[in-house]
Coordinates of C-alpha atoms in Angstrom, one line a residue:
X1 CA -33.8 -6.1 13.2
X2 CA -32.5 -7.1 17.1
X3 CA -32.1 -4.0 19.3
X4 CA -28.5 -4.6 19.2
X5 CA -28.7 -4.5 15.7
X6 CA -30.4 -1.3 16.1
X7 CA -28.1 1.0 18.2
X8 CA -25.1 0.1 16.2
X9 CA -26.8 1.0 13.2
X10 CA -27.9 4.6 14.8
X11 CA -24.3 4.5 15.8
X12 CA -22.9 4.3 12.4
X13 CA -25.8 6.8 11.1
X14 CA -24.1 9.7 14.4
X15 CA -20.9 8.7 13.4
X16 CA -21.3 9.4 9.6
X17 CA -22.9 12.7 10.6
X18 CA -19.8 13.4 12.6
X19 CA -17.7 13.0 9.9
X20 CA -19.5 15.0 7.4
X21 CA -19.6 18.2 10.1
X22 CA -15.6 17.6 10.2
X23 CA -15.4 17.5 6.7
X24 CA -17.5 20.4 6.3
X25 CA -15.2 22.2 9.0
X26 CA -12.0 21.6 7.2
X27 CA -13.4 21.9 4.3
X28 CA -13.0 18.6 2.6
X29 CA -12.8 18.0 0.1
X30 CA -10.8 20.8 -1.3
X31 CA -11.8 22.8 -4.1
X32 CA -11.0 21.6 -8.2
X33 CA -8.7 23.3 -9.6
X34 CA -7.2 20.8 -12.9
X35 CA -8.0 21.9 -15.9
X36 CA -9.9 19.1 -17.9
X37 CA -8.1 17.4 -20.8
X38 CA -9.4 15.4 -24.2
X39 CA -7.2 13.8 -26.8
X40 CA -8.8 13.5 -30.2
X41 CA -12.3 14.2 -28.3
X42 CA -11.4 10.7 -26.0
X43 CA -11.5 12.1 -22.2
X44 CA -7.9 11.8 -20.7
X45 CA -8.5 10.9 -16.9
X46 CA -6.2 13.3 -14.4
X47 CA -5.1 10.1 -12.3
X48 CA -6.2 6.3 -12.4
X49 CA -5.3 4.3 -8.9
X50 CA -4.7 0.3 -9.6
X51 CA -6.0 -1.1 -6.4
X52 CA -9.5 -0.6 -3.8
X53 CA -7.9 -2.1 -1.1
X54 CA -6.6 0.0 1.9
X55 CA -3.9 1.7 0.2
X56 CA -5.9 2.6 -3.0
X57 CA -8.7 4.1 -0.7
X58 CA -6.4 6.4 1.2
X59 CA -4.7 7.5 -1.6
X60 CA -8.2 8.3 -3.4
X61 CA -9.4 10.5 -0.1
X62 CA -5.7 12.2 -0.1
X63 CA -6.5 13.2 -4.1
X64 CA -10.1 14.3 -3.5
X65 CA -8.3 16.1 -0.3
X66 CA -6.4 17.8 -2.9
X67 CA -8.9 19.2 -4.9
X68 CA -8.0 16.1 -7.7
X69 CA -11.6 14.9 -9.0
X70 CA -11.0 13.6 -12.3
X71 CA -10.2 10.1 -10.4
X72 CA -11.0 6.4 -11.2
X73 CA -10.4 3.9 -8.9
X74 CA -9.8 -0.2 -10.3
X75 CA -9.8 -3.3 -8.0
X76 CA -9.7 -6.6 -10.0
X77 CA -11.9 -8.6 -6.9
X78 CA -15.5 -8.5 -6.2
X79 CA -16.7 -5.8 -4.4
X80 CA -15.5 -6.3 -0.5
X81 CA -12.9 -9.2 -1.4
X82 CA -10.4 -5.8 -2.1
X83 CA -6.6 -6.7 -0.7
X84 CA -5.5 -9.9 1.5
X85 CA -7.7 -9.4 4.4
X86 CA -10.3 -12.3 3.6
X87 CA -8.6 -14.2 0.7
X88 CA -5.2 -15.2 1.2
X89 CA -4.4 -13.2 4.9
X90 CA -5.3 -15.7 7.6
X91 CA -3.9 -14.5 10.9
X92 CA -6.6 -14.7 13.4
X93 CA -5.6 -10.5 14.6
X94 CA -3.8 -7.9 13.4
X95 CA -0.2 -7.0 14.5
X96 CA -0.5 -3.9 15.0
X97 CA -1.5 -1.6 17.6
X98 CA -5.7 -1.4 17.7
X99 CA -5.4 2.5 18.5
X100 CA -3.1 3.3 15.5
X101 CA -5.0 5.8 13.0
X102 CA -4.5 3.9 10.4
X103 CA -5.5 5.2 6.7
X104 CA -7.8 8.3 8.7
X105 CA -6.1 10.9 7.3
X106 CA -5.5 12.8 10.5
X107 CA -9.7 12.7 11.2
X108 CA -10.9 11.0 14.0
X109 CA -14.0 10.2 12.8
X110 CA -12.3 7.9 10.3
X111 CA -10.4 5.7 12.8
X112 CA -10.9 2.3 13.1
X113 CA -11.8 3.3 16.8
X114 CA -14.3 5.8 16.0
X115 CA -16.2 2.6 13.9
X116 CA -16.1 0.0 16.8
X117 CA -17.0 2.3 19.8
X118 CA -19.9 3.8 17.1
X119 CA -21.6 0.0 17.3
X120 CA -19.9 -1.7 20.6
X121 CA -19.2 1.4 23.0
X122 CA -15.9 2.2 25.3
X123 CA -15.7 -0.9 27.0
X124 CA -15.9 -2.8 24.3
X125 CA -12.9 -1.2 22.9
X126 CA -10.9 -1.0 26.3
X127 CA -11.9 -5.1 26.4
X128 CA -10.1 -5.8 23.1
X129 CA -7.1 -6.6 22.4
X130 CA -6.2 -6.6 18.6
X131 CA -8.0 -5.9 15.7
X132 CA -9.8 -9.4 14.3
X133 CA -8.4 -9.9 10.9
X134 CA -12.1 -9.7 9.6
X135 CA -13.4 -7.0 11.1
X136 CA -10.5 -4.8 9.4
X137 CA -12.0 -5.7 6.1
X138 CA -15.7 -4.5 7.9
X139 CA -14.1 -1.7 8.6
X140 CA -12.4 -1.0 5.1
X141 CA -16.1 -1.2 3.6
X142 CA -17.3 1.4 5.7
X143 CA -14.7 3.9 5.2
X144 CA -15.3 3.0 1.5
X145 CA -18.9 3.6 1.6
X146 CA -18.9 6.6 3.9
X147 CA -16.2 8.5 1.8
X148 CA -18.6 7.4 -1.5
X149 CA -15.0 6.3 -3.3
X150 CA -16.5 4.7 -6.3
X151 CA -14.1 1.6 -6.8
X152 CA -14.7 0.1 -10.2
X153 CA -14.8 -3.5 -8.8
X154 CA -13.9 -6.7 -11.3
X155 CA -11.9 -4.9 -13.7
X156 CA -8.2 -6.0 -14.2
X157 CA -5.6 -3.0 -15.9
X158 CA -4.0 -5.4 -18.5
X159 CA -1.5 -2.7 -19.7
X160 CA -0.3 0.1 -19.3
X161 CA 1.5 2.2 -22.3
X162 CA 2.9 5.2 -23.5
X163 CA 0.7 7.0 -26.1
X164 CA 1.7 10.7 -26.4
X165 CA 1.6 12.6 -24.2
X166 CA -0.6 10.0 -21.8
X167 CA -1.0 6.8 -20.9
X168 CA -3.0 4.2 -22.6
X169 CA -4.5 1.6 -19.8
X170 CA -6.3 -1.6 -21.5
X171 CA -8.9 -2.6 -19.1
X172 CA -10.4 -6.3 -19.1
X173 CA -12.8 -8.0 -16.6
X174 CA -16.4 -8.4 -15.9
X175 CA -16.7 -4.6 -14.4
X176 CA -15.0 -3.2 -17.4
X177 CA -16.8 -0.4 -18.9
X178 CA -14.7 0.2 -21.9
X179 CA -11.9 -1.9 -23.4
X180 CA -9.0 1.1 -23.0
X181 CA -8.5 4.5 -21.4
X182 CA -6.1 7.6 -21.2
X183 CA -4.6 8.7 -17.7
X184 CA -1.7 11.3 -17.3
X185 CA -0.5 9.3 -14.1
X186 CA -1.5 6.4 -13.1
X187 CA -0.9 5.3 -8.9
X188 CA 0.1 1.4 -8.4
X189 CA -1.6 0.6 -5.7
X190 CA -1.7 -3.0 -5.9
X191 CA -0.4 -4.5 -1.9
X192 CA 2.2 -6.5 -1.3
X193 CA 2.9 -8.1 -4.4
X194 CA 2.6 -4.8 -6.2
X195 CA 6.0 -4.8 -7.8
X196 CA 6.5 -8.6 -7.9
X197 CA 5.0 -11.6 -7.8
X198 CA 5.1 -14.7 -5.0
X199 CA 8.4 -16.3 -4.0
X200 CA 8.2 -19.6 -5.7
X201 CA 11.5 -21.6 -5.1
X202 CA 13.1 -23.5 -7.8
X203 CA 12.6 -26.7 -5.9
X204 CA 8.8 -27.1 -6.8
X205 CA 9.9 -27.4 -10.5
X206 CA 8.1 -30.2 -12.3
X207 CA 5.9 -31.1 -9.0
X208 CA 2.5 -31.3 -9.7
X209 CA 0.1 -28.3 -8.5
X210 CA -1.9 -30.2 -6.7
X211 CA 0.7 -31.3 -4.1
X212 CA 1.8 -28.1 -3.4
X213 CA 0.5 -24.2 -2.6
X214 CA 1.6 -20.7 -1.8
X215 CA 0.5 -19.1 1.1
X216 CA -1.1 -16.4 -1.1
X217 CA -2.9 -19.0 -3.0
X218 CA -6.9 -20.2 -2.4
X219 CA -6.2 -23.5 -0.4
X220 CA -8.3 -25.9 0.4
X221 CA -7.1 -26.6 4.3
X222 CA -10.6 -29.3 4.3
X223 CA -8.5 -31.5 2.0
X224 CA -5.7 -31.7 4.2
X225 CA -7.2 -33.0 6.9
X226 CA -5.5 -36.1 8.1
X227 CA -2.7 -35.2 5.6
X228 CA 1.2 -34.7 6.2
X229 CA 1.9 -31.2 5.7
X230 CA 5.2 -29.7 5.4
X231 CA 5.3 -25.1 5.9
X232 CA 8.8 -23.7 4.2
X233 CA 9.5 -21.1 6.6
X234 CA 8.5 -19.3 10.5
X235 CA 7.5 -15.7 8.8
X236 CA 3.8 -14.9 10.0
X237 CA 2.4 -15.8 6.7
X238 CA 3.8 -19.0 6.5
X239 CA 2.5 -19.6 10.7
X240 CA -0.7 -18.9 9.9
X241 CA -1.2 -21.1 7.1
X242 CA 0.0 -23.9 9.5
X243 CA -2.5 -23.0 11.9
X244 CA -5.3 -23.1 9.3
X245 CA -3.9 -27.0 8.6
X246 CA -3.9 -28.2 12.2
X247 CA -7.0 -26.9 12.5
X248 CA -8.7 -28.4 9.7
X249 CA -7.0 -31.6 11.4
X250 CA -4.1 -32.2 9.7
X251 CA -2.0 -34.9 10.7
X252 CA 0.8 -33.3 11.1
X253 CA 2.3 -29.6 10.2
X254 CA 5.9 -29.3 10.0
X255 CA 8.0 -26.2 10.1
X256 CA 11.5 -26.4 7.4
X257 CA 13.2 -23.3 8.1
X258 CA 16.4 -22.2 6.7
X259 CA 17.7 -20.1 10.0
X260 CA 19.3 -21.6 13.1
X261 CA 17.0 -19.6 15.4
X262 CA 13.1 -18.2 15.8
X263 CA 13.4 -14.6 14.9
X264 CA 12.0 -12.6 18.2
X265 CA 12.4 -9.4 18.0
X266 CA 10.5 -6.4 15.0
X267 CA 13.7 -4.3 14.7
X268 CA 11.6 -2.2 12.7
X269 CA 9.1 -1.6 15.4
X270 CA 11.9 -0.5 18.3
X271 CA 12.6 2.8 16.2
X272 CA 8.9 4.1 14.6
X273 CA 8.3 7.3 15.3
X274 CA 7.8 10.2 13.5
X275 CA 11.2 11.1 12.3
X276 CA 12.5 8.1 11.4
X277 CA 8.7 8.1 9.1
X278 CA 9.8 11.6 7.8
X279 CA 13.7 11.5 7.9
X280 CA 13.8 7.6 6.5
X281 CA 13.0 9.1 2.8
X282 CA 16.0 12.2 3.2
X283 CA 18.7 9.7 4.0
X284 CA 21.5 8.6 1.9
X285 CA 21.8 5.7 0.0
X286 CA 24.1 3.9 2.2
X287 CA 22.2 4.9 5.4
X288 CA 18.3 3.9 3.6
X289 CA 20.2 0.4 2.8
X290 CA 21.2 -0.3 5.9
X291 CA 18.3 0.0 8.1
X292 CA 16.4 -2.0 5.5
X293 CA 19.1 -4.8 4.8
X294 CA 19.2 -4.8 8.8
X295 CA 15.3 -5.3 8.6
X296 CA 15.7 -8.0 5.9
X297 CA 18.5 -10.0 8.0
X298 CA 17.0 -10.4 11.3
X299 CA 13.4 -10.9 9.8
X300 CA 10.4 -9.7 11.4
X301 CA 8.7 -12.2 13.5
X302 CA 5.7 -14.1 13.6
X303 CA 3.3 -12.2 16.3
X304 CA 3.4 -14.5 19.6
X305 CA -0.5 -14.6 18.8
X306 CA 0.0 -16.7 15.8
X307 CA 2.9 -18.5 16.8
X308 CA 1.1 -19.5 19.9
X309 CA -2.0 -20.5 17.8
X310 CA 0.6 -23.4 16.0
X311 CA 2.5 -24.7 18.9
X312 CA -0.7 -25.4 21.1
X313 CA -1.0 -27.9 19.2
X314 CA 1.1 -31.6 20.0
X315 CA 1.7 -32.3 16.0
X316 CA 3.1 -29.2 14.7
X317 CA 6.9 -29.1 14.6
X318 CA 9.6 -26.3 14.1
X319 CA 12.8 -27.7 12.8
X320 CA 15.3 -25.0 12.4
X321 CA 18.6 -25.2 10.2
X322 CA 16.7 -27.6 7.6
X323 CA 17.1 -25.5 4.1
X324 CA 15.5 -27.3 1.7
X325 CA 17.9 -29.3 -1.0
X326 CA 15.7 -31.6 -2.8
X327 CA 12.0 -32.6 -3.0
X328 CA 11.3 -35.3 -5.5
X329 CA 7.4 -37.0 -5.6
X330 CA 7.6 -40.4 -5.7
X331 CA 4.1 -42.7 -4.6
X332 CA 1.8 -40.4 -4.1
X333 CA 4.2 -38.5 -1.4
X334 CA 6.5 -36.0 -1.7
X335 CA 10.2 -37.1 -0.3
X336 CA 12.6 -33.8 1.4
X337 CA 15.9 -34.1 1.3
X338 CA 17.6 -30.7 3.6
X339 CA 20.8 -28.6 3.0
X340 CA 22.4 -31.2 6.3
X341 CA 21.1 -34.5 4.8
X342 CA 17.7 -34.9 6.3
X343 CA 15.0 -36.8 5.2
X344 CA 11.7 -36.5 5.7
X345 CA 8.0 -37.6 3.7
X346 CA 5.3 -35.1 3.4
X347 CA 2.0 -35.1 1.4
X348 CA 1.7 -31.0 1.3
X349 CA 3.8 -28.5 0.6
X350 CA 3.1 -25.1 1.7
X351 CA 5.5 -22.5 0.6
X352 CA 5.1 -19.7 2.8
X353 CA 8.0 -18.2 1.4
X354 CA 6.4 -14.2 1.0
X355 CA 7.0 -11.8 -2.2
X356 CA 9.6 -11.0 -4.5
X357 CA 9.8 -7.5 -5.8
X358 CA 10.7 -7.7 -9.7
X359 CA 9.6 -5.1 -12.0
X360 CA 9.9 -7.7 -14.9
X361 CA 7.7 -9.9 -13.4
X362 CA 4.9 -7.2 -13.6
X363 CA 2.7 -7.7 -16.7
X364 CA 0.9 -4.3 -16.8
X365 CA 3.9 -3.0 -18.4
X366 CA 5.1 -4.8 -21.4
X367 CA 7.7 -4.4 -23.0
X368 CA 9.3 -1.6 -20.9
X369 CA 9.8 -2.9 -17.1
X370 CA 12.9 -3.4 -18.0
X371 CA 13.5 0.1 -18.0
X372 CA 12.8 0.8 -14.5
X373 CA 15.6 2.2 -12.3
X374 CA 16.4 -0.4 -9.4
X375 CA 18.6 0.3 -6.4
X376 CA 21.3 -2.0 -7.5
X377 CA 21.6 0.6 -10.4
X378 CA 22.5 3.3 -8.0
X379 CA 24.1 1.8 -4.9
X380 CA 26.8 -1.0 -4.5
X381 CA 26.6 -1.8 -1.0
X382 CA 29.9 -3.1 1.0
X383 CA 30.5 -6.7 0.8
X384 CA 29.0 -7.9 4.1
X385 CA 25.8 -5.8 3.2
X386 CA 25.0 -7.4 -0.2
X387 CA 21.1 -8.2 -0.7
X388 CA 20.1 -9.4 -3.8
X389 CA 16.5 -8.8 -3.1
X390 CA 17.0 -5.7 -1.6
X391 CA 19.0 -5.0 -5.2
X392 CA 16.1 -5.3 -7.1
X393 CA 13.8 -2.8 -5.0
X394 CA 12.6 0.3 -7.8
X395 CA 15.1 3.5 -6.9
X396 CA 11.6 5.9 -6.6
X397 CA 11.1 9.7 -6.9
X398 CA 10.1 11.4 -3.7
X399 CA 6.4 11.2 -5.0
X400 CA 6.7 7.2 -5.6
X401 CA 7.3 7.8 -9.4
X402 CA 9.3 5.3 -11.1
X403 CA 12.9 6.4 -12.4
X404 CA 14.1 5.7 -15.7
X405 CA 17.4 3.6 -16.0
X406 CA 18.9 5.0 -18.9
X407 CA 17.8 8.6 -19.6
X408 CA 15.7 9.1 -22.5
X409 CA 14.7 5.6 -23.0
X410 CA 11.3 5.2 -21.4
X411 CA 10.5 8.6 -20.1
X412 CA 6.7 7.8 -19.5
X413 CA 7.8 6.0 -16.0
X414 CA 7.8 9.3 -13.9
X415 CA 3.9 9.3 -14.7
X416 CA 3.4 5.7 -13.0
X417 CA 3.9 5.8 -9.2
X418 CA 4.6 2.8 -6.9
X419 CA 2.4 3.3 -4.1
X420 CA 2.8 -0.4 -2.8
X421 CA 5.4 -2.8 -1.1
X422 CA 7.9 -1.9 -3.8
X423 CA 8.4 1.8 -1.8
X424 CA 9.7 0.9 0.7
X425 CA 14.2 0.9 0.3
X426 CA 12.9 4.2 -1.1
X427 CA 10.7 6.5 1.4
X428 CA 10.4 3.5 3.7
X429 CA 7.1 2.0 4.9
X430 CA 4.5 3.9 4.1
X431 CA 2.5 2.1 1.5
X432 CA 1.4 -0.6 2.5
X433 CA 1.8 -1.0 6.7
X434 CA -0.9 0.3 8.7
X435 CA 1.3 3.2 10.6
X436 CA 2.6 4.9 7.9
X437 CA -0.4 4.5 5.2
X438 CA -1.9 8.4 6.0
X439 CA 1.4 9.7 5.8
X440 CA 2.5 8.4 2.9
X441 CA -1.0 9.3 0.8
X442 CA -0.3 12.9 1.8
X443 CA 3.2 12.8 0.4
X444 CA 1.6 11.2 -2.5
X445 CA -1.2 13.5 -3.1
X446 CA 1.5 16.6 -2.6
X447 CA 3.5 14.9 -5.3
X448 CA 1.0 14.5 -7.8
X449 CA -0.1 18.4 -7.2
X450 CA 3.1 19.9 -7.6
X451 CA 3.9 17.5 -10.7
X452 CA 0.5 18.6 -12.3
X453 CA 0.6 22.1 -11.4
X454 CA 4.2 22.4 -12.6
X455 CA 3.1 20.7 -15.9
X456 CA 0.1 23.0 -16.6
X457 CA 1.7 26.0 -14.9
X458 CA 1.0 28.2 -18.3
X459 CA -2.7 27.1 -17.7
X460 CA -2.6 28.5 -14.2
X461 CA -0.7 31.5 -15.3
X462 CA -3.5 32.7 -17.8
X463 CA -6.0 31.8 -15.7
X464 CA -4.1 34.4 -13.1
X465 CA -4.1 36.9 -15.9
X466 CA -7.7 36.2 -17.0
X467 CA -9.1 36.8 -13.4
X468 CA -11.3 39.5 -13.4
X469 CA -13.6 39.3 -10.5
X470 CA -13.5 42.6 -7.9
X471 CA -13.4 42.6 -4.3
X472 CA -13.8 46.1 -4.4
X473 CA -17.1 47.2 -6.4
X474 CA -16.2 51.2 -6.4
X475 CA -18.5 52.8 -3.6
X476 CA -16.1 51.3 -0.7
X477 CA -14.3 54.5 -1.1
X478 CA -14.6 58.6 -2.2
X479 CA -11.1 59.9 -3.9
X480 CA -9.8 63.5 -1.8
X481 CA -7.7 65.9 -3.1
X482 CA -5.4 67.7 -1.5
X483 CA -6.4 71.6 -0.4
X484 CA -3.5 73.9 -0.6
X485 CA -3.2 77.3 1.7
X486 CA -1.9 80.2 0.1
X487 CA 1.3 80.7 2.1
X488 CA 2.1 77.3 0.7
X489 CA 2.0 75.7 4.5
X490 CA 0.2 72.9 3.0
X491 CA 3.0 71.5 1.2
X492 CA 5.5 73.1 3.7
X493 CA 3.9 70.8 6.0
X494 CA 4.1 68.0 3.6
X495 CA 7.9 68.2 2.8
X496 CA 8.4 68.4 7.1
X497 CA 7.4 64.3 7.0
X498 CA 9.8 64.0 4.1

């Protein structure tokens, strides 16, 4: 092992000790205090968490914060592929701020800064910029193996239904260690796409897969070199898959995109602070739709980073106002017709074209999606506000638990909470963005304790009745009694203070 090698490893090894003194300070993790459960002698698990990327692991430190131990923890990747940082995410940095805390959970020792100047020292961190897209994921592994959260790697959750009082998960994949389970919640924290699936436009209909990709997708940006590819839209997922194109040597890279104008400006990142975090949630209807239909309509740029990273180069085009009308293959090339008549050839098609969040589209609950209360079930926005995909956002509980749409019919939901992408027209964006993500686990974690506790409260109750263990042992103490005179002054003097 190098020297260099060497003091960030005895880095790492201070910094863990660090964190365990903290933890040991605050004492943390808090004390158990659920009582266990079985159901016809089968375990029933307190809380399972779909998901070991960065939101599952904040959410599973906020439980074991709690005093919530009967915890398991599913991620359907390999071990250290968890979330979109090294699969489909391919922005060279982060956007955000390299001193934000990020999922530490109000502990220093946990930040993403407390990692890098561990192994590269103050200057290091003063010298950078933003956060490498890969080192994030580093980092994510660390704080995964220095909190010991025991993600269950390679194991999908197939299903999830009602079965009494519980919930019945069926578990498949490689890691699987049974074929089914019982959970009396169960946290979705499953990333972007976590109450949806990816935007496919209609116009790919009938084109083969192999001439065409979404930017969530594995691509293969080796086979494009010297190809024509064509990127529908200018978000930052759809600019960093044309950078990966040009430099793999594509031909060409062309930008189709529907608005008249780059988007500049994060509207979103002009009003963060605390309150809105903590107010956002406590707003009305009409006020939580507006700032995110606001959001939605002016679009949050590309960072300059990326954009910079296309433009650089002399063959990559943005063409602005071309909404695509038609794309037909014909020769081996795919022919685009636009919304204003233009036409253009293309042998790639890249739809960077984000999420859509539809409950329906979710296969983990059959049968019953349907059921889930969507804000277009309890808001009607004015005319010139009207979102359809804002419409189809779940209408959450204040813990993240999904709402039933007609009472009575599927009342199981308020056990399943959407701790994802699909939060946020409800308690705003804190499950999933790097800001908010510590925040929102402890409103989880809160949640999920007053929920339980309220649900076992005649537990607790007899266990308050049952206590019997004395702070006072009997020889703290020597009874007196009281001497009386015999003129009575005793209790003359007693009635005076009366």
């Amino acid at each position: 092992m190098s020297v260099v090698a060497t003091d960030r490893a005895a880095g790492l090894t201070a910094l863990r000790e660090r964190l365990q003194n903290d933890l040991s300070l605050l004492e943390l993790p808090g004390k158990a205090w659920m009582p266990p459960r079985a159901a016809n002698g089968e375990r029933v698990h307190d809380i399972v968490i779909v998901g070991g990327g960065m939101c599952g692991l904040v959410a599973h430190f906020a439980l074991q914060c709690g005093g919530m131990r009967n915890v398991r923890i599913f991620d359907r990747n390999p071990e250290g592929r968890e979330g979109p940082w090294i699969t489909y995410a391919r922005m060279e940095t982060l956007r955000s701020p390299k001193q934000l805390a990020g999922p530490a959970f109000g502990i220093g020792a946990l930040t993403f800064r407390a990692w890098f100047t561990a192994q590269f020292g103050e200057a290091a961190w003063d010298a950078l910029d933003k956060i490498p897209r890969p080192m994030w994921m580093d980092y994510l592994r660390w704080y995964r193996k220095v909190l010991g959260i025991p993600v269950e790697n390679e194991v999908e959750v197939a299903s999830i239904l009602p079965e009494g009082d519980y919930l019945r998960l069926a578990l498949s994949g490689s890691g699987a260690k049974e074929a089914s389970i019982l959970a009396r919640k169960v946290i979705m924290a499953t990333g972007r796409e976590g109450t949806g699936t990816p935007n496919i436009p209609s116009f790919v209909d009938g084109l083969p897969k192999s001439c065409w990709a979404h930017s969530s997708e594995d691509i293969d940006f080796s086979a494009l070199k010297g190809k024509r590819v064509l990127v529908i839209g200018v978000g930052a997922s759809a600019v960093d898959n044309s950078a990966e194109a040009l430099e793999a040597g594509a031909a060409e890279v062309r930008h189709l995109i529907r608005r008249k104008e780059m988007p500049t400006i994060n509207k979103m990142m002009g009003i963060g602070s605390f309150g809105f975090l903590s107010g956002f949630p406590e707003l009305p209807d009409e006020w939580r739709w507006r700032f995110m239909h606001y959001s939605f309509v002016t679009q949050t740029p590309s960072p300059r980073g990326s954009t910079l990273r296309v433009s650089r180069h002399k063959n990559a085009y943005f063409h602005f106002g071309k909404a695509i009308g038609r794309v037909e293959r014909s020769g081996g090339e795919l022919l685009i017709e636009t919304s204003d008549g233009s036409r253009l050839a293309t042998d790639f098609l890249i739809l960077g074209t984000g999420f859509m969040v539809d409950p329906l589209a979710r296969s983990e609950m059959p049968g019953y999606a349907g059921e889930i209360l969507l804000w277009k079930d309890r808001y009607t926005p004015p005319e010139d506000t009207q979102n359809r995909e804002l419409a189809n956002f779940p209408y959450l509980d204040a813990d993240f638990a999904f709402q039933e749409r007609t009472p009575g019919n599927a009342p199981w939901l308020k056990h399943i909470h959407c701790f994802n992408y699909g939060a946020t027209a409800s308690l705003g964006k804190v499950s999933g963005d790097i800001p908010g993500i510590s925040e929102g686990a402890q409103w989880l974690a809160r949640g999920l304790a007053a929920r339980f506790y309220a649900e076992d409260v005649a537990i607790h109750w007899q266990g308050m009745l049952d206590y019997d263990k004395p702070e006072l042992l009997g020889d703290e103490w020597t009874a007196s009694e009281i001497e009386e005179t015999t003129d009575g002054g005793a209790l003359q003097a007693a009635g005076k203070g009366g």
